[in-house]
Amino acid sequence: EQKGEHRTLVEVKHAIDDLEAAWRLFQHLTQVDRTRTLTPRKLPYSTEKAGKHATFCKDNIVLAHEHLKHEELKQKAAEDLHQRQREVALAAERKRQADLQRQEQHRNELRMRRQAQAQ
């Protein structure tokens, strides 16, 4: 199992934020070479590699958004199930309370009849 298969929504959102920040950084690094006209020295990194990293980040941002959508759907389904279970439990409790109330009412009626017959 990979960690990505069990990420929470918060973890997925943080991962997307991190990927977007990395993508912006690598995009900037690829642009630096084009904007440099005054300093002809060589950059301490490869703009080609920075471009590849930017592409990697962008591709994974798309995948992460798909994963986020999937996780949101799973969470919504779990919340819906929990809500239905809660409604069923509440209905069962209301029925139980009504049954108890009917039983109590029936006992009271029997008691009243017995008292009336005893007099």
mmCIF file of N, CA and C in Angstrom:
data_model
loop_
_atom_site.group_PDB
_atom_site.id
_atom_site.type_symbol
_atom_site.label_atom_id
_atom_site.label_comp_id
_atom_site.label_asym_id
_atom_site.label_seq_id
_atom_site.Cartn_x
_atom_site.Cartn_y
_atom_site.Cartn_z
ATOM 1 N N GLU A 1 0.828 -1.187 0.000
ATOM 2 C CA GLU A 1 0.000 0.000 0.000
ATOM 3 C C GLU A 1 0.870 1.248 0.000
ATOM 4 N N GLN A 2 0.431 2.220 -0.759
ATOM 5 C CA GLN A 2 1.142 3.482 -0.779
ATOM 6 C C GLN A 2 0.416 4.470 0.115
ATOM 7 N N LYS A 3 1.150 5.409 0.654
ATOM 8 C CA LYS A 3 0.568 6.421 1.538
ATOM 9 C C LYS A 3 -0.537 7.193 0.814
ATOM 10 N N GLY A 4 -0.368 7.444 -0.483
ATOM 11 C CA GLY A 4 -1.335 8.222 -1.247
ATOM 12 C C GLY A 4 -2.715 7.613 -1.292
ATOM 13 N N GLU A 5 -2.809 6.317 -1.066
ATOM 14 C CA GLU A 5 -4.107 5.659 -1.113
ATOM 15 C C GLU A 5 -4.939 5.961 0.125
ATOM 16 N N HIS A 6 -4.330 6.486 1.166
ATOM 17 C CA HIS A 6 -5.042 6.721 2.417
ATOM 18 C C HIS A 6 -4.877 8.150 2.914
ATOM 19 N N ARG A 7 -4.701 9.088 2.024
ATOM 20 C CA ARG A 7 -4.550 10.482 2.448
ATOM 21 C C ARG A 7 -5.913 11.073 2.812
ATOM 22 N N THR A 8 -5.891 11.951 3.793
ATOM 23 C CA THR A 8 -7.116 12.662 4.154
ATOM 24 C C THR A 8 -7.299 13.829 3.188
ATOM 25 N N LEU A 9 -8.476 14.430 3.219
ATOM 26 C CA LEU A 9 -8.726 15.588 2.359
ATOM 27 C C LEU A 9 -7.750 16.716 2.659
ATOM 28 N N VAL A 10 -7.473 16.935 3.917
ATOM 29 C CA VAL A 10 -6.545 18.001 4.304
ATOM 30 C C VAL A 10 -5.154 17.714 3.745
ATOM 31 N N GLU A 11 -4.716 16.450 3.841
ATOM 32 C CA GLU A 11 -3.393 16.085 3.316
ATOM 33 C C GLU A 11 -3.338 16.271 1.803
ATOM 34 N N VAL A 12 -4.397 15.905 1.113
ATOM 35 C CA VAL A 12 -4.427 16.064 -0.344
ATOM 36 C C VAL A 12 -4.385 17.544 -0.706
ATOM 37 N N LYS A 13 -5.140 18.371 0.019
ATOM 38 C CA LYS A 13 -5.138 19.815 -0.259
ATOM 39 C C LYS A 13 -3.756 20.418 -0.005
ATOM 40 N N HIS A 14 -3.093 19.981 1.069
ATOM 41 C CA HIS A 14 -1.734 20.471 1.344
ATOM 42 C C HIS A 14 -0.768 20.021 0.246
ATOM 43 N N ALA A 15 -0.918 18.789 -0.218
ATOM 44 C CA ALA A 15 -0.052 18.286 -1.291
ATOM 45 C C ALA A 15 -0.256 19.103 -2.562
ATOM 46 N N ILE A 16 -1.496 19.449 -2.865
ATOM 47 C CA ILE A 16 -1.776 20.278 -4.046
ATOM 48 C C ILE A 16 -1.143 21.653 -3.877
ATOM 49 N N ASP A 17 -1.284 22.240 -2.696
ATOM 50 C CA ASP A 17 -0.659 23.548 -2.438
ATOM 51 C C ASP A 17 0.854 23.473 -2.625
ATOM 52 N N ASP A 18 1.469 22.407 -2.114
ATOM 53 C CA ASP A 18 2.921 22.231 -2.257
ATOM 54 C C ASP A 18 3.311 22.081 -3.721
ATOM 55 N N LEU A 19 2.545 21.278 -4.465
ATOM 56 C CA LEU A 19 2.837 21.094 -5.891
ATOM 57 C C LEU A 19 2.690 22.405 -6.660
ATOM 58 N N GLU A 20 1.664 23.176 -6.321
ATOM 59 C CA GLU A 20 1.466 24.453 -7.011
ATOM 60 C C GLU A 20 2.599 25.428 -6.702
ATOM 61 N N ALA A 21 3.067 25.425 -5.460
ATOM 62 C CA ALA A 21 4.200 26.293 -5.101
ATOM 63 C C ALA A 21 5.461 25.849 -5.841
ATOM 64 N N ALA A 22 5.688 24.537 -5.900
ATOM 65 C CA ALA A 22 6.861 24.013 -6.614
ATOM 66 C C ALA A 22 6.759 24.331 -8.102
ATOM 67 N N TRP A 23 5.564 24.185 -8.664
ATOM 68 C CA TRP A 23 5.369 24.476 -10.087
ATOM 69 C C TRP A 23 5.700 25.942 -10.381
ATOM 70 N N ARG A 24 5.195 26.859 -9.519
ATOM 71 C CA ARG A 24 5.494 28.284 -9.723
ATOM 72 C C ARG A 24 6.999 28.550 -9.636
ATOM 73 N N LEU A 25 7.668 27.902 -8.677
ATOM 74 C CA LEU A 25 9.111 28.078 -8.521
ATOM 75 C C LEU A 25 9.857 27.606 -9.769
ATOM 76 N N PHE A 26 9.542 26.395 -10.231
ATOM 77 C CA PHE A 26 10.238 25.866 -11.406
ATOM 78 C C PHE A 26 9.896 26.658 -12.664
ATOM 79 N N GLN A 27 8.659 27.140 -12.761
ATOM 80 C CA GLN A 27 8.301 28.001 -13.890
ATOM 81 C C GLN A 27 9.163 29.259 -13.865
ATOM 82 N N HIS A 28 9.301 29.841 -12.692
ATOM 83 C CA HIS A 28 10.122 31.042 -12.544
ATOM 84 C C HIS A 28 11.574 30.748 -12.934
ATOM 85 N N LEU A 29 12.095 29.608 -12.485
ATOM 86 C CA LEU A 29 13.488 29.266 -12.796
ATOM 87 C C LEU A 29 13.705 29.065 -14.295
ATOM 88 N N THR A 30 12.701 28.573 -14.990
ATOM 89 C CA THR A 30 12.861 28.406 -16.444
ATOM 90 C C THR A 30 12.800 29.753 -17.151
ATOM 91 N N GLN A 31 12.106 30.723 -16.560
ATOM 92 C CA GLN A 31 11.977 32.045 -17.173
ATOM 93 C C GLN A 31 13.199 32.926 -16.924
ATOM 94 N N VAL A 32 13.929 32.652 -15.846
ATOM 95 C CA VAL A 32 15.066 33.495 -15.468
ATOM 96 C C VAL A 32 16.083 33.584 -16.594
ATOM 97 N N ASP A 33 16.370 32.479 -17.243
ATOM 98 C CA ASP A 33 17.373 32.460 -18.307
ATOM 99 C C ASP A 33 16.972 33.380 -19.455
ATOM 100 N N ARG A 34 15.704 33.483 -19.737
ATOM 101 C CA ARG A 34 15.227 34.326 -20.842
ATOM 102 C C ARG A 34 15.269 35.811 -20.488
ATOM 103 N N THR A 35 15.136 36.110 -19.196
ATOM 104 C CA THR A 35 15.104 37.518 -18.784
ATOM 105 C C THR A 35 16.490 38.067 -18.462
ATOM 106 N N ARG A 36 17.493 37.196 -18.420
ATOM 107 C CA ARG A 36 18.850 37.644 -18.086
ATOM 108 C C ARG A 36 19.530 38.187 -19.330
ATOM 109 N N THR A 37 19.791 39.458 -19.342
ATOM 110 C CA THR A 37 20.530 40.051 -20.458
ATOM 111 C C THR A 37 21.799 40.736 -19.974
ATOM 112 N N LEU A 38 21.806 41.158 -18.716
ATOM 113 C CA LEU A 38 22.954 41.898 -18.200
ATOM 114 C C LEU A 38 24.075 40.996 -17.712
ATOM 115 N N THR A 39 23.759 39.855 -17.124
ATOM 116 C CA THR A 39 24.792 38.979 -16.572
ATOM 117 C C THR A 39 24.929 37.734 -17.432
ATOM 118 N N PRO A 40 26.014 37.629 -18.143
ATOM 119 C CA PRO A 40 26.186 36.488 -19.047
ATOM 120 C C PRO A 40 26.681 35.213 -18.364
ATOM 121 N N ARG A 41 26.900 35.228 -17.010
ATOM 122 C CA ARG A 41 27.410 34.016 -16.377
ATOM 123 C C ARG A 41 26.380 32.900 -16.430
ATOM 124 N N LYS A 42 26.935 31.727 -16.308
ATOM 125 C CA LYS A 42 26.109 30.519 -16.338
ATOM 126 C C LYS A 42 25.311 30.406 -15.045
ATOM 127 N N LEU A 43 24.065 29.947 -15.177
ATOM 128 C CA LEU A 43 23.207 29.742 -14.002
ATOM 129 C C LEU A 43 23.675 28.518 -13.227
ATOM 130 N N PRO A 44 23.449 28.494 -11.906
ATOM 131 C CA PRO A 44 23.886 27.348 -11.097
ATOM 132 C C PRO A 44 22.935 26.144 -11.197
ATOM 133 N N TYR A 45 22.021 26.174 -12.143
ATOM 134 C CA TYR A 45 21.087 25.056 -12.332
ATOM 135 C C TYR A 45 20.747 24.955 -13.814
ATOM 136 N N SER A 46 20.168 23.869 -14.184
ATOM 137 C CA SER A 46 19.778 23.649 -15.570
ATOM 138 C C SER A 46 18.343 24.117 -15.779
ATOM 139 N N THR A 47 18.155 25.063 -16.684
ATOM 140 C CA THR A 47 16.791 25.526 -16.968
ATOM 141 C C THR A 47 15.983 24.421 -17.641
ATOM 142 N N GLU A 48 16.671 23.539 -18.345
ATOM 143 C CA GLU A 48 15.974 22.407 -18.973
ATOM 144 C C GLU A 48 15.388 21.488 -17.891
ATOM 145 N N LYS A 49 16.207 21.199 -16.877
ATOM 146 C CA LYS A 49 15.712 20.357 -15.777
ATOM 147 C C LYS A 49 14.605 21.069 -14.998
ATOM 148 N N ALA A 50 14.756 22.373 -14.811
ATOM 149 C CA ALA A 50 13.706 23.132 -14.124
ATOM 150 C C ALA A 50 12.401 23.040 -14.909
ATOM 151 N N GLY A 51 12.504 23.081 -16.232
ATOM 152 C CA GLY A 51 11.313 22.942 -17.081
ATOM 153 C C GLY A 51 10.676 21.569 -16.939
ATOM 154 N N LYS A 52 11.521 20.542 -16.859
ATOM 155 C CA LYS A 52 10.992 19.178 -16.673
ATOM 156 C C LYS A 52 10.299 19.050 -15.320
ATOM 157 N N HIS A 53 10.900 19.660 -14.304
ATOM 158 C CA HIS A 53 10.283 19.630 -12.973
ATOM 159 C C HIS A 53 8.945 20.382 -12.985
ATOM 160 N N ALA A 54 8.900 21.505 -13.702
ATOM 161 C CA ALA A 54 7.652 22.271 -13.794
ATOM 162 C C ALA A 54 6.565 21.432 -14.462
ATOM 163 N N THR A 55 6.930 20.729 -15.528
ATOM 164 C CA THR A 55 5.972 19.857 -16.220
ATOM 165 C C THR A 55 5.505 18.735 -15.300
ATOM 166 N N PHE A 56 6.448 18.130 -14.578
ATOM 167 C CA PHE A 56 6.105 17.066 -13.628
ATOM 168 C C PHE A 56 5.101 17.581 -12.591
ATOM 169 N N CYS A 57 5.382 18.760 -12.037
ATOM 170 C CA CYS A 57 4.489 19.329 -11.021
ATOM 171 C C CYS A 57 3.110 19.600 -11.609
ATOM 172 N N LYS A 58 3.070 20.190 -12.800
ATOM 173 C CA LYS A 58 1.782 20.522 -13.423
ATOM 174 C C LYS A 58 0.971 19.258 -13.675
ATOM 175 N N ASP A 59 1.617 18.210 -14.197
ATOM 176 C CA ASP A 59 0.911 16.943 -14.451
ATOM 177 C C ASP A 59 0.362 16.361 -13.154
ATOM 178 N N ASN A 60 1.141 16.443 -12.096
ATOM 179 C CA ASN A 60 0.705 15.883 -10.819
ATOM 180 C C ASN A 60 -0.345 16.742 -10.127
ATOM 181 N N ILE A 61 -0.379 18.022 -10.432
ATOM 182 C CA ILE A 61 -1.446 18.877 -9.901
ATOM 183 C C ILE A 61 -2.785 18.403 -10.455
ATOM 184 N N VAL A 62 -2.810 18.087 -11.744
ATOM 185 C CA VAL A 62 -4.039 17.579 -12.369
ATOM 186 C C VAL A 62 -4.464 16.274 -11.699
ATOM 187 N N LEU A 63 -3.506 15.366 -11.511
ATOM 188 C CA LEU A 63 -3.816 14.086 -10.862
ATOM 189 C C LEU A 63 -4.268 14.288 -9.417
ATOM 190 N N ALA A 64 -3.642 15.225 -8.732
ATOM 191 C CA ALA A 64 -4.003 15.481 -7.333
ATOM 192 C C ALA A 64 -5.423 16.033 -7.226
ATOM 193 N N HIS A 65 -5.813 16.876 -8.179
ATOM 194 C CA HIS A 65 -7.187 17.393 -8.176
ATOM 195 C C HIS A 65 -8.188 16.258 -8.406
ATOM 196 N N GLU A 66 -7.834 15.308 -9.270
ATOM 197 C CA GLU A 66 -8.701 14.143 -9.481
ATOM 198 C C GLU A 66 -8.805 13.330 -8.189
ATOM 199 N N HIS A 67 -7.676 13.148 -7.524
ATOM 200 C CA HIS A 67 -7.654 12.413 -6.257
ATOM 201 C C HIS A 67 -8.503 13.145 -5.213
ATOM 202 N N LEU A 68 -8.377 14.461 -5.163
ATOM 203 C CA LEU A 68 -9.154 15.265 -4.221
ATOM 204 C C LEU A 68 -10.648 15.093 -4.485
ATOM 205 N N LYS A 69 -11.028 15.144 -5.750
ATOM 206 C CA LYS A 69 -12.439 14.965 -6.105
ATOM 207 C C LYS A 69 -12.925 13.591 -5.636
ATOM 208 N N HIS A 70 -12.106 12.567 -5.864
ATOM 209 C CA HIS A 70 -12.451 11.207 -5.434
ATOM 210 C C HIS A 70 -12.615 11.153 -3.914
ATOM 211 N N GLU A 71 -11.696 11.755 -3.180
ATOM 212 C CA GLU A 71 -11.759 11.757 -1.720
ATOM 213 C C GLU A 71 -12.982 12.523 -1.215
ATOM 214 N N GLU A 72 -13.311 13.626 -1.891
ATOM 215 C CA GLU A 72 -14.493 14.392 -1.488
ATOM 216 C C GLU A 72 -15.763 13.574 -1.699
ATOM 217 N N LEU A 73 -15.819 12.832 -2.813
ATOM 218 C CA LEU A 73 -16.976 11.968 -3.070
ATOM 219 C C LEU A 73 -17.075 10.867 -2.021
ATOM 220 N N LYS A 74 -15.918 10.276 -1.659
ATOM 221 C CA LYS A 74 -15.910 9.243 -0.620
ATOM 222 C C LYS A 74 -16.387 9.806 0.715
ATOM 223 N N GLN A 75 -15.901 10.988 1.054
ATOM 224 C CA GLN A 75 -16.294 11.603 2.320
ATOM 225 C C GLN A 75 -17.785 11.921 2.309
ATOM 226 N N LYS A 76 -18.283 12.443 1.196
ATOM 227 C CA LYS A 76 -19.721 12.754 1.089
ATOM 228 C C LYS A 76 -20.543 11.488 1.238
ATOM 229 N N ALA A 77 -20.116 10.396 0.604
ATOM 230 C CA ALA A 77 -20.839 9.126 0.713
ATOM 231 C C ALA A 77 -20.841 8.634 2.160
ATOM 232 N N ALA A 78 -19.709 8.760 2.830
ATOM 233 C CA ALA A 78 -19.622 8.334 4.234
ATOM 234 C C ALA A 78 -20.526 9.197 5.115
ATOM 235 N N GLU A 79 -20.544 10.508 4.854
ATOM 236 C CA GLU A 79 -21.407 11.401 5.624
ATOM 237 C C GLU A 79 -22.882 11.084 5.374
ATOM 238 N N ASP A 80 -23.230 10.812 4.106
ATOM 239 C CA ASP A 80 -24.613 10.455 3.776
ATOM 240 C C ASP A 80 -25.023 9.164 4.474
ATOM 241 N N LEU A 81 -24.136 8.175 4.463
ATOM 242 C CA LEU A 81 -24.421 6.907 5.133
ATOM 243 C C LEU A 81 -24.618 7.135 6.632
ATOM 244 N N HIS A 82 -23.732 7.922 7.220
ATOM 245 C CA HIS A 82 -23.831 8.215 8.650
ATOM 246 C C HIS A 82 -25.155 8.925 8.964
ATOM 247 N N GLN A 83 -25.550 9.853 8.105
ATOM 248 C CA GLN A 83 -26.808 10.578 8.300
ATOM 249 C C GLN A 83 -27.998 9.619 8.216
ATOM 250 N N ARG A 84 -27.982 8.718 7.223
ATOM 251 C CA ARG A 84 -29.073 7.742 7.100
ATOM 252 C C ARG A 84 -29.126 6.837 8.328
ATOM 253 N N GLN A 85 -27.962 6.389 8.796
ATOM 254 C CA GLN A 85 -27.917 5.537 9.986
ATOM 255 C C GLN A 85 -28.461 6.282 11.208
ATOM 256 N N ARG A 86 -28.111 7.549 11.320
ATOM 257 C CA ARG A 86 -28.598 8.364 12.430
ATOM 258 C C ARG A 86 -30.121 8.511 12.355
ATOM 259 N N GLU A 87 -30.645 8.733 11.137
ATOM 260 C CA GLU A 87 -32.093 8.863 10.966
ATOM 261 C C GLU A 87 -32.809 7.562 11.312
ATOM 262 N N VAL A 88 -32.232 6.427 10.897
ATOM 263 C CA VAL A 88 -32.825 5.123 11.226
ATOM 264 C C VAL A 88 -32.819 4.912 12.738
ATOM 265 N N ALA A 89 -31.708 5.247 13.376
ATOM 266 C CA ALA A 89 -31.606 5.083 14.832
ATOM 267 C C ALA A 89 -32.611 5.981 15.552
ATOM 268 N N LEU A 90 -32.766 7.220 15.078
ATOM 269 C CA LEU A 90 -33.733 8.128 15.694
ATOM 270 C C LEU A 90 -35.159 7.626 15.510
ATOM 271 N N ALA A 91 -35.467 7.116 14.319
ATOM 272 C CA ALA A 91 -36.807 6.573 14.068
ATOM 273 C C ALA A 91 -37.066 5.371 14.970
ATOM 274 N N ALA A 92 -36.069 4.518 15.133
ATOM 275 C CA ALA A 92 -36.215 3.348 16.003
ATOM 276 C C ALA A 92 -36.421 3.791 17.452
ATOM 277 N N GLU A 93 -35.703 4.813 17.870
ATOM 278 C CA GLU A 93 -35.854 5.319 19.241
ATOM 279 C C GLU A 93 -37.241 5.932 19.441
ATOM 280 N N ARG A 94 -37.723 6.690 18.454
ATOM 281 C CA ARG A 94 -39.075 7.259 18.554
ATOM 282 C C ARG A 94 -40.122 6.152 18.645
ATOM 283 N N LYS A 95 -39.945 5.101 17.842
ATOM 284 C CA LYS A 95 -40.878 3.967 17.873
ATOM 285 C C LYS A 95 -40.832 3.285 19.242
ATOM 286 N N ARG A 96 -39.637 3.089 19.766
ATOM 287 C CA ARG A 96 -39.489 2.458 21.078
ATOM 288 C C ARG A 96 -40.173 3.293 22.156
ATOM 289 N N GLN A 97 -39.966 4.604 22.102
ATOM 290 C CA GLN A 97 -40.600 5.498 23.081
ATOM 291 C C GLN A 97 -42.125 5.460 22.952
ATOM 292 N N ALA A 98 -42.627 5.434 21.725
ATOM 293 C CA ALA A 98 -44.079 5.363 21.511
ATOM 294 C C ALA A 98 -44.626 4.038 22.038
ATOM 295 N N ASP A 99 -43.901 2.946 21.788
ATOM 296 C CA ASP A 99 -44.322 1.634 22.303
ATOM 297 C C ASP A 99 -44.362 1.640 23.828
ATOM 298 N N LEU A 100 -43.343 2.196 24.449
ATOM 299 C CA LEU A 100 -43.313 2.282 25.914
ATOM 300 C C LEU A 100 -44.482 3.113 26.439
ATOM 301 N N GLN A 101 -44.747 4.202 25.751
ATOM 302 C CA GLN A 101 -45.848 5.072 26.169
ATOM 303 C C GLN A 101 -47.188 4.335 26.041
ATOM 304 N N ARG A 102 -47.383 3.584 24.937
ATOM 305 C CA ARG A 102 -48.612 2.798 24.769
ATOM 306 C C ARG A 102 -48.730 1.732 25.858
ATOM 307 N N GLN A 103 -47.615 1.072 26.154
ATOM 308 C CA GLN A 103 -47.636 0.053 27.211
ATOM 309 C C GLN A 103 -48.006 0.669 28.559
ATOM 310 N N GLU A 104 -47.425 1.814 28.843
ATOM 311 C CA GLU A 104 -47.724 2.502 30.104
ATOM 312 C C GLU A 104 -49.192 2.920 30.145
ATOM 313 N N GLN A 105 -49.675 3.422 29.031
ATOM 314 C CA GLN A 105 -51.079 3.823 28.962
ATOM 315 C C GLN A 105 -51.990 2.603 29.166
ATOM 316 N N HIS A 106 -51.639 1.490 28.529
ATOM 317 C CA HIS A 106 -52.416 0.259 28.671
ATOM 318 C C HIS A 106 -52.421 -0.206 30.134
ATOM 319 N N ARG A 107 -51.263 -0.170 30.792
ATOM 320 C CA ARG A 107 -51.181 -0.557 32.208
ATOM 321 C C ARG A 107 -52.052 0.350 33.078
ATOM 322 N N ASN A 108 -52.008 1.635 32.784
ATOM 323 C CA ASN A 108 -52.834 2.586 33.546
ATOM 324 C C ASN A 108 -54.322 2.298 33.354
ATOM 325 N N GLU A 109 -54.713 1.979 32.117
ATOM 326 C CA GLU A 109 -56.117 1.654 31.853
ATOM 327 C C GLU A 109 -56.533 0.397 32.613
ATOM 328 N N LEU A 110 -55.648 -0.615 32.602
ATOM 329 C CA LEU A 110 -55.959 -1.846 33.343
ATOM 330 C C LEU A 110 -56.087 -1.571 34.839
ATOM 331 N N ARG A 111 -55.192 -0.774 35.365
ATOM 332 C CA ARG A 111 -55.219 -0.426 36.784
ATOM 333 C C ARG A 111 -56.528 0.296 37.126
ATOM 334 N N MET A 112 -56.941 1.210 36.275
ATOM 335 C CA MET A 112 -58.178 1.962 36.507
ATOM 336 C C MET A 112 -59.390 1.026 36.477
ATOM 337 N N ARG A 113 -59.394 0.072 35.535
ATOM 338 C CA ARG A 113 -60.503 -0.892 35.452
ATOM 339 C C ARG A 113 -60.575 -1.739 36.714
ATOM 340 N N ARG A 114 -59.403 -2.213 37.139
ATOM 341 C CA ARG A 114 -59.356 -3.037 38.355
ATOM 342 C C ARG A 114 -59.870 -2.258 39.565
ATOM 343 N N GLN A 115 -59.441 -1.013 39.647
ATOM 344 C CA GLN A 115 -59.893 -0.179 40.769
ATOM 345 C C GLN A 115 -61.402 0.052 40.691
ATOM 346 N N ALA A 116 -61.910 0.263 39.476
ATOM 347 C CA ALA A 116 -63.349 0.485 39.300
ATOM 348 C C ALA A 116 -64.127 -0.777 39.637
ATOM 349 N N GLN A 117 -63.580 -1.930 39.267
ATOM 350 C CA GLN A 117 -64.251 -3.207 39.560
ATOM 351 C C GLN A 117 -64.202 -3.516 41.054
ATOM 352 N N ALA A 118 -63.145 -3.112 41.704
ATOM 353 C CA ALA A 118 -62.984 -3.391 43.132
ATOM 354 C C ALA A 118 -63.948 -2.549 43.959
ATOM 355 N N GLN A 119 -64.450 -1.500 43.467
ATOM 356 C CA GLN A 119 -65.329 -0.618 44.248
ATOM 357 C C GLN A 119 -66.738 -0.997 44.127
#
